[in-house]
CSV table of N, CA and C in Angstrom, one decimal:
chain,number,residue,atom,x,y,z
A,869,GLN,N,6.9,-54.4,-29.2
A,869,GLN,CA,7.8,-54.1,-30.3
A,869,GLN,C,7.9,-52.5,-30.5
A,870,VAL,N,9.1,-52.0,-30.6
A,870,VAL,CA,9.2,-50.6,-30.8
A,870,VAL,C,8.9,-50.2,-32.3
A,871,ARG,N,8.2,-49.1,-32.5
A,871,ARG,CA,7.9,-48.6,-33.8
A,871,ARG,C,8.6,-47.3,-34.0
A,872,LEU,N,9.2,-47.1,-35.2
A,872,LEU,CA,9.9,-45.9,-35.6
A,872,LEU,C,9.2,-45.2,-36.7
A,873,VAL,N,9.0,-43.9,-36.7
A,873,VAL,CA,8.4,-43.2,-37.7
A,873,VAL,C,9.3,-42.0,-38.1
A,874,GLU,N,9.8,-42.0,-39.4
A,874,GLU,CA,10.6,-41.0,-39.8
A,874,GLU,C,9.8,-39.9,-40.6
A,875,SER,N,10.3,-38.7,-40.6
A,875,SER,CA,9.8,-37.6,-41.4
A,875,SER,C,10.8,-36.6,-41.7
A,876,GLY,N,10.5,-35.7,-42.6
A,876,GLY,CA,11.4,-34.6,-42.9
A,876,GLY,C,12.2,-34.7,-44.2
A,877,GLY,N,12.0,-35.7,-44.9
A,877,GLY,CA,12.7,-35.8,-46.2
A,877,GLY,C,12.2,-34.8,-47.2
A,878,GLY,N,12.9,-34.7,-48.3
A,878,GLY,CA,12.4,-33.8,-49.4
A,878,GLY,C,13.4,-33.7,-50.4
A,879,SER,N,13.2,-32.7,-51.3
A,879,SER,CA,14.1,-32.4,-52.4
A,879,SER,C,14.7,-31.0,-52.2
A,880,VAL,N,16.1,-31.0,-52.3
A,880,VAL,CA,16.8,-29.7,-52.1
A,880,VAL,C,17.9,-29.6,-53.2
A,881,GLN,N,18.4,-28.4,-53.4
A,881,GLN,CA,19.6,-28.3,-54.2
A,881,GLN,C,20.8,-28.5,-53.4
A,882,ALA,N,21.9,-28.8,-54.1
A,882,ALA,CA,23.2,-28.9,-53.4
A,882,ALA,C,23.5,-27.7,-52.6
A,883,GLY,N,24.0,-27.9,-51.4
A,883,GLY,CA,24.3,-26.8,-50.4
A,883,GLY,C,23.1,-26.5,-49.5
A,884,GLY,N,22.0,-27.1,-49.8
A,884,GLY,CA,20.8,-26.9,-48.9
A,884,GLY,C,20.8,-27.7,-47.7
A,885,SER,N,19.7,-27.6,-46.9
A,885,SER,CA,19.6,-28.3,-45.6
A,885,SER,C,18.3,-29.0,-45.5
A,886,LEU,N,18.3,-30.0,-44.7
A,886,LEU,CA,17.1,-30.7,-44.3
A,886,LEU,C,17.2,-31.2,-42.9
A,887,ARG,N,16.1,-31.4,-42.2
A,887,ARG,CA,16.2,-32.0,-40.8
A,887,ARG,C,15.2,-33.2,-40.8
A,888,LEU,N,15.8,-34.3,-40.5
A,888,LEU,CA,15.0,-35.5,-40.4
A,888,LEU,C,14.6,-35.8,-39.0
A,889,SER,N,13.5,-36.3,-38.7
A,889,SER,CA,13.0,-36.7,-37.4
A,889,SER,C,12.7,-38.2,-37.3
A,890,CYS,N,13.0,-38.8,-36.2
A,890,CYS,CA,12.6,-40.2,-36.0
A,890,CYS,C,11.9,-40.3,-34.6
A,891,VAL,N,10.7,-40.6,-34.6
A,891,VAL,CA,10.0,-40.8,-33.3
A,891,VAL,C,9.8,-42.3,-33.0
A,892,ALA,N,10.3,-42.7,-31.8
A,892,ALA,CA,10.2,-44.1,-31.4
A,892,ALA,C,9.0,-44.2,-30.4
A,893,SER,N,8.3,-45.4,-30.5
A,893,SER,CA,7.2,-45.6,-29.6
A,893,SER,C,7.6,-45.8,-28.2
A,894,ARG,N,8.8,-46.1,-27.9
A,894,ARG,CA,9.4,-46.1,-26.6
A,894,ARG,C,10.9,-45.9,-26.6
A,895,SER,N,11.4,-45.6,-25.5
A,895,SER,CA,12.8,-45.2,-25.4
A,895,SER,C,13.8,-46.4,-25.8
A,896,SER,N,14.9,-45.9,-26.3
A,896,SER,CA,15.9,-46.9,-26.8
A,896,SER,C,17.3,-46.3,-26.3
A,897,SER,N,18.3,-47.2,-26.1
A,897,SER,CA,19.6,-46.8,-25.7
A,897,SER,C,20.5,-46.4,-26.8
A,898,CYS,N,20.1,-46.7,-28.0
A,898,CYS,CA,20.9,-46.4,-29.2
A,898,CYS,C,19.9,-46.2,-30.4
A,899,MET,N,20.1,-45.1,-31.1
A,899,MET,CA,19.4,-44.9,-32.4
A,899,MET,C,20.3,-44.5,-33.4
A,900,ALA,N,20.0,-44.9,-34.7
A,900,ALA,CA,20.9,-44.6,-35.8
A,900,ALA,C,20.1,-44.2,-37.0
A,901,TRP,N,20.9,-43.6,-37.9
A,901,TRP,CA,20.3,-43.3,-39.3
A,901,TRP,C,21.2,-44.0,-40.3
A,902,PHE,N,20.5,-44.6,-41.3
A,902,PHE,CA,21.1,-45.2,-42.4
A,902,PHE,C,20.5,-44.6,-43.7
A,903,ARG,N,21.2,-44.8,-44.8
A,903,ARG,CA,20.7,-44.4,-46.0
A,903,ARG,C,21.0,-45.5,-47.1
A,904,GLN,N,20.1,-45.5,-48.1
A,904,GLN,CA,20.3,-46.4,-49.2
A,904,GLN,C,20.0,-45.8,-50.5
A,905,ALA,N,21.0,-45.7,-51.4
A,905,ALA,CA,20.8,-45.2,-52.7
A,905,ALA,C,20.4,-46.4,-53.6
A,906,PRO,N,19.8,-46.1,-54.7
A,906,PRO,CA,19.4,-47.1,-55.7
A,906,PRO,C,20.6,-48.0,-56.1
A,907,GLY,N,20.5,-49.3,-56.0
A,907,GLY,CA,21.5,-50.2,-56.4
A,907,GLY,C,22.7,-50.3,-55.4
A,908,LYS,N,22.6,-49.7,-54.3
A,908,LYS,CA,23.7,-49.7,-53.3
A,908,LYS,C,23.2,-50.3,-52.0
A,909,GLU,N,24.2,-50.7,-51.2
A,909,GLU,CA,23.9,-51.3,-49.9
A,909,GLU,C,23.5,-50.2,-48.9
A,910,ARG,N,22.7,-50.6,-48.0
A,910,ARG,CA,22.4,-49.6,-46.9
A,910,ARG,C,23.6,-49.3,-46.1
A,911,GLU,N,23.9,-48.0,-45.9
A,911,GLU,CA,25.1,-47.6,-45.2
A,911,GLU,C,24.8,-46.7,-44.0
A,912,GLY,N,25.6,-46.9,-43.0
A,912,GLY,CA,25.4,-46.1,-41.8
A,912,GLY,C,25.8,-44.6,-42.0
A,913,VAL,N,25.0,-43.8,-41.5
A,913,VAL,CA,25.2,-42.3,-41.5
A,913,VAL,C,25.7,-41.8,-40.2
A,914,ALA,N,24.9,-42.1,-39.2
A,914,ALA,CA,25.2,-41.6,-37.8
A,914,ALA,C,24.5,-42.4,-36.8
A,915,ARG,N,25.0,-42.5,-35.6
A,915,ARG,CA,24.3,-43.1,-34.5
A,915,ARG,C,24.5,-42.3,-33.3
A,916,LEU,N,23.6,-42.5,-32.3
A,916,LEU,CA,23.6,-41.8,-31.1
A,916,LEU,C,23.5,-42.8,-29.9
A,917,ASP,N,24.5,-42.9,-29.1
A,917,ASP,CA,24.4,-43.6,-27.8
A,917,ASP,C,23.6,-42.7,-26.9
A,918,ILE,N,22.4,-43.0,-26.7
A,918,ILE,CA,21.5,-42.1,-25.9
A,918,ILE,C,21.8,-42.1,-24.4
A,919,ASP,N,22.3,-43.2,-23.9
A,919,ASP,CA,22.6,-43.2,-22.5
A,919,ASP,C,23.8,-42.2,-22.1
A,920,THR,N,24.7,-42.1,-23.1
A,920,THR,CA,25.9,-41.2,-22.8
A,920,THR,C,25.8,-40.0,-23.7
A,921,ASN,N,24.8,-39.9,-24.5
A,921,ASN,CA,24.6,-38.7,-25.5
A,921,ASN,C,25.8,-38.6,-26.3
A,922,THR,N,26.3,-39.7,-26.8
A,922,THR,CA,27.5,-39.6,-27.6
A,922,THR,C,27.2,-40.0,-29.1
A,923,PRO,N,27.4,-39.0,-30.0
A,923,PRO,CA,27.2,-39.3,-31.4
A,923,PRO,C,28.4,-39.9,-32.1
A,924,TYR,N,28.2,-40.5,-33.2
A,924,TYR,CA,29.3,-41.0,-34.1
A,924,TYR,C,28.8,-40.8,-35.5
A,925,TYR,N,29.7,-40.3,-36.4
A,925,TYR,CA,29.3,-40.0,-37.7
A,925,TYR,C,30.2,-40.8,-38.7
A,926,ALA,N,29.6,-41.1,-39.8
A,926,ALA,CA,30.4,-41.6,-40.9
A,926,ALA,C,31.3,-40.5,-41.4
A,927,SER,N,32.4,-40.9,-42.0
A,927,SER,CA,33.4,-39.9,-42.3
A,927,SER,C,32.9,-38.9,-43.4
A,928,ASP,N,32.0,-39.4,-44.3
A,928,ASP,CA,31.6,-38.5,-45.4
A,928,ASP,C,30.5,-37.5,-45.0
A,929,VAL,N,30.0,-37.6,-43.8
A,929,VAL,CA,29.0,-36.7,-43.3
A,929,VAL,C,29.4,-35.8,-42.1
A,930,LYS,N,30.6,-36.2,-41.6
A,930,LYS,CA,31.1,-35.5,-40.4
A,930,LYS,C,31.4,-34.1,-40.7
A,931,GLY,N,30.9,-33.2,-39.8
A,931,GLY,CA,31.0,-31.8,-40.0
A,931,GLY,C,29.8,-31.2,-40.8
A,932,ARG,N,29.0,-32.0,-41.4
A,932,ARG,CA,27.9,-31.5,-42.1
A,932,ARG,C,26.6,-31.9,-41.5
A,933,PHE,N,26.5,-33.1,-40.9
A,933,PHE,CA,25.3,-33.7,-40.3
A,933,PHE,C,25.5,-33.6,-38.7
A,934,THR,N,24.4,-33.4,-38.0
A,934,THR,CA,24.4,-33.3,-36.6
A,934,THR,C,23.2,-34.1,-36.0
A,935,LEU,N,23.5,-35.0,-35.1
A,935,LEU,CA,22.4,-35.7,-34.4
A,935,LEU,C,22.1,-35.0,-33.1
A,936,SER,N,20.8,-35.0,-32.8
A,936,SER,CA,20.4,-34.5,-31.5
A,936,SER,C,19.2,-35.4,-31.0
A,937,HIS,N,18.9,-35.3,-29.7
A,937,HIS,CA,17.9,-36.2,-29.1
A,937,HIS,C,17.0,-35.3,-28.2
A,938,GLU,N,15.7,-35.5,-28.3
A,938,GLU,CA,14.8,-34.8,-27.5
A,938,GLU,C,14.3,-35.8,-26.4
A,939,TYR,N,14.9,-35.6,-25.2
A,939,TYR,CA,14.5,-36.5,-24.1
A,939,TYR,C,13.1,-36.4,-23.8
A,940,GLY,N,12.4,-37.5,-23.4
A,940,GLY,CA,11.0,-37.4,-23.0
A,940,GLY,C,10.1,-37.6,-24.2
A,941,LYS,N,10.6,-37.4,-25.4
A,941,LYS,CA,9.8,-37.5,-26.6
A,941,LYS,C,10.3,-38.6,-27.5
A,942,ASN,N,11.3,-39.3,-27.0
A,942,ASN,CA,11.9,-40.5,-27.8
A,942,ASN,C,12.1,-40.1,-29.2
A,943,THR,N,12.6,-38.9,-29.4
A,943,THR,CA,12.8,-38.4,-30.8
A,943,THR,C,14.3,-38.1,-31.1
A,944,VAL,N,14.8,-38.5,-32.2
A,944,VAL,CA,16.1,-38.2,-32.6
A,944,VAL,C,16.0,-37.4,-33.9
A,945,TYR,N,16.8,-36.4,-34.0
A,945,TYR,CA,16.9,-35.5,-35.2
A,945,TYR,C,18.2,-35.7,-35.9
A,946,LEU,N,18.2,-35.6,-37.2
A,946,LEU,CA,19.4,-35.5,-38.0
A,946,LEU,C,19.4,-34.3,-38.8
A,947,GLN,N,20.1,-33.3,-38.4
A,947,GLN,CA,20.2,-32.0,-39.1
A,947,GLN,C,21.3,-32.2,-40.2
A,948,MET,N,20.9,-32.0,-41.4
A,948,MET,CA,21.8,-32.2,-42.6
A,948,MET,C,22.0,-30.9,-43.3
A,949,ASN,N,23.3,-30.4,-43.2
A,949,ASN,CA,23.6,-29.1,-43.9
A,949,ASN,C,24.6,-29.4,-45.0
A,950,ASN,N,24.7,-28.4,-45.9
A,950,ASN,CA,25.6,-28.5,-47.0
A,950,ASN,C,25.4,-29.8,-47.8
A,951,LEU,N,24.2,-30.1,-48.1
A,951,LEU,CA,23.9,-31.4,-48.7
A,951,LEU,C,24.5,-31.5,-50.1
A,952,LYS,N,24.9,-32.7,-50.5
A,952,LYS,CA,25.5,-33.0,-51.8
A,952,LYS,C,24.7,-34.0,-52.5
A,953,PRO,N,24.8,-34.0,-53.8
A,953,PRO,CA,24.0,-35.0,-54.6
A,953,PRO,C,24.2,-36.4,-54.2
A,954,GLU,N,25.5,-36.7,-53.7
A,954,GLU,CA,25.7,-38.1,-53.2
A,954,GLU,C,25.1,-38.4,-51.9
A,955,ASP,N,24.4,-37.5,-51.3
A,955,ASP,CA,23.6,-37.7,-50.1
A,955,ASP,C,22.2,-38.3,-50.4
A,956,THR,N,21.9,-38.3,-51.7
A,956,THR,CA,20.6,-38.7,-52.1
A,956,THR,C,20.4,-40.2,-51.8
A,957,GLY,N,19.2,-40.5,-51.3
A,957,GLY,CA,18.8,-41.9,-50.9
A,957,GLY,C,17.6,-41.9,-50.0
A,958,ILE,N,17.2,-43.1,-49.7
A,958,ILE,CA,16.2,-43.2,-48.7
A,958,ILE,C,16.8,-43.3,-47.3
A,959,TYR,N,16.4,-42.5,-46.4
A,959,TYR,CA,17.0,-42.5,-45.1
A,959,TYR,C,16.1,-43.2,-44.1
A,960,TYR,N,16.7,-44.2,-43.4
A,960,TYR,CA,16.0,-45.0,-42.4
A,960,TYR,C,16.5,-44.8,-41.0
A,961,CYS,N,15.6,-44.7,-40.1
A,961,CYS,CA,15.9,-44.7,-38.7
A,961,CYS,C,16.0,-46.2,-38.1
A,962,ALA,N,16.9,-46.4,-37.2
A,962,ALA,CA,17.0,-47.8,-36.7
A,962,ALA,C,17.2,-47.8,-35.2
A,963,SER,N,16.7,-48.9,-34.5
A,963,SER,CA,17.0,-49.0,-33.1
A,963,SER,C,17.0,-50.5,-32.8
A,964,GLY,N,17.0,-50.9,-31.6
A,964,GLY,CA,17.1,-52.3,-31.2
A,964,GLY,C,18.5,-52.9,-31.5
A,965,ALA,N,19.5,-52.1,-31.3
A,965,ALA,CA,20.9,-52.5,-31.6
A,965,ALA,C,21.5,-53.5,-30.6
A,966,THR,N,22.2,-54.5,-31.2
A,966,THR,CA,23.0,-55.4,-30.4
A,966,THR,C,24.3,-54.7,-30.0
A,967,VAL,N,24.8,-53.9,-31.0
A,967,VAL,CA,26.0,-53.1,-30.8
A,967,VAL,C,25.6,-51.7,-31.3
A,968,CYS,N,26.0,-50.6,-30.6
A,968,CYS,CA,25.6,-49.3,-31.0
A,968,CYS,C,26.7,-48.8,-32.0
A,969,GLY,N,26.6,-49.3,-33.3
A,969,GLY,CA,27.6,-49.0,-34.3
A,969,GLY,C,26.9,-48.6,-35.5
A,970,LEU,N,27.6,-48.6,-36.7
A,970,LEU,CA,27.1,-48.1,-37.9
A,970,LEU,C,26.9,-49.3,-39.0
A,971,SER,N,26.9,-50.5,-38.5
A,971,SER,CA,26.5,-51.6,-39.4
A,971,SER,C,25.1,-51.9,-39.3
A,972,HIS,N,24.4,-52.0,-40.5
A,972,HIS,CA,23.0,-52.3,-40.4
A,972,HIS,C,22.7,-53.7,-39.8
A,973,ARG,N,23.7,-54.5,-39.7
A,973,ARG,CA,23.5,-55.9,-39.1
A,973,ARG,C,23.3,-55.8,-37.6
A,974,PHE,N,23.6,-54.7,-37.0
A,974,PHE,CA,23.5,-54.5,-35.6
A,974,PHE,C,22.1,-54.2,-35.2
A,975,TYR,N,21.2,-53.8,-36.1
A,975,TYR,CA,19.9,-53.3,-35.8
A,975,TYR,C,18.8,-54.2,-36.3
A,976,ASN,N,17.7,-54.3,-35.5
A,976,ASN,CA,16.6,-55.2,-35.9
A,976,ASN,C,15.3,-54.5,-35.9
A,977,ILE,N,15.3,-53.2,-35.7
A,977,ILE,CA,14.0,-52.4,-35.7
A,977,ILE,C,14.3,-51.2,-36.7
A,978,TRP,N,13.4,-51.1,-37.7
A,978,TRP,CA,13.6,-50.1,-38.7
A,978,TRP,C,12.3,-49.3,-39.0
A,979,GLY,N,12.5,-48.1,-39.4
A,979,GLY,CA,11.4,-47.3,-39.8
A,979,GLY,C,11.1,-47.5,-41.3
A,980,GLN,N,10.1,-46.8,-41.8
A,980,GLN,CA,9.7,-47.1,-43.2
A,980,GLN,C,10.6,-46.3,-44.2
A,981,GLY,N,11.3,-45.3,-43.7
A,981,GLY,CA,12.2,-44.6,-44.6
A,981,GLY,C,11.6,-43.3,-45.1
A,982,THR,N,12.5,-42.3,-45.3
A,982,THR,CA,12.0,-41.1,-45.9
A,982,THR,C,13.0,-40.7,-47.0
A,983,GLN,N,12.5,-40.2,-48.1
A,983,GLN,CA,13.3,-40.0,-49.3
A,983,GLN,C,14.0,-38.6,-49.2
A,984,VAL,N,15.3,-38.6,-49.5
A,984,VAL,CA,16.1,-37.3,-49.6
A,984,VAL,C,16.7,-37.3,-51.0
A,985,THR,N,16.4,-36.2,-51.7
A,985,THR,CA,16.9,-36.0,-53.0
A,985,THR,C,17.7,-34.7,-53.1
A,986,VAL,N,18.9,-34.7,-53.5
A,986,VAL,CA,19.7,-33.5,-53.6
A,986,VAL,C,20.2,-33.4,-55.1
A,987,SER,N,19.8,-32.3,-55.7
A,987,SER,CA,20.1,-32.0,-57.0
A,987,SER,C,21.3,-31.1,-57.2
A,988,SER,N,22.0,-31.2,-58.2
A,988,SER,CA,23.2,-30.4,-58.4
A,988,SER,C,22.9,-29.1,-59.2
């Protein structure tokens, strides 16, 4: 079973930046980031098809967030710039996808999550 460990969350003011990291215990063909705000459903933020190195972003983060992958270390990074209060939530890394998309239903392996708080 693959294990995922996230890190890098924290508290920033609007306009600030954070970089999240997700380390997988072994390689995966697709890794994604999701977030969940209190009282809301878990929503897809971005995913990376590692085989083709192709990212895909949710519309509300496109242009502000960037995915990257460190080959050989099974690590995916999510660079988050120009953060907004609505980006606040627990961010989860996911793998084990049946489809490399942005629905949480596609993934069956999850990390423990890391909190991101953006104040106005």
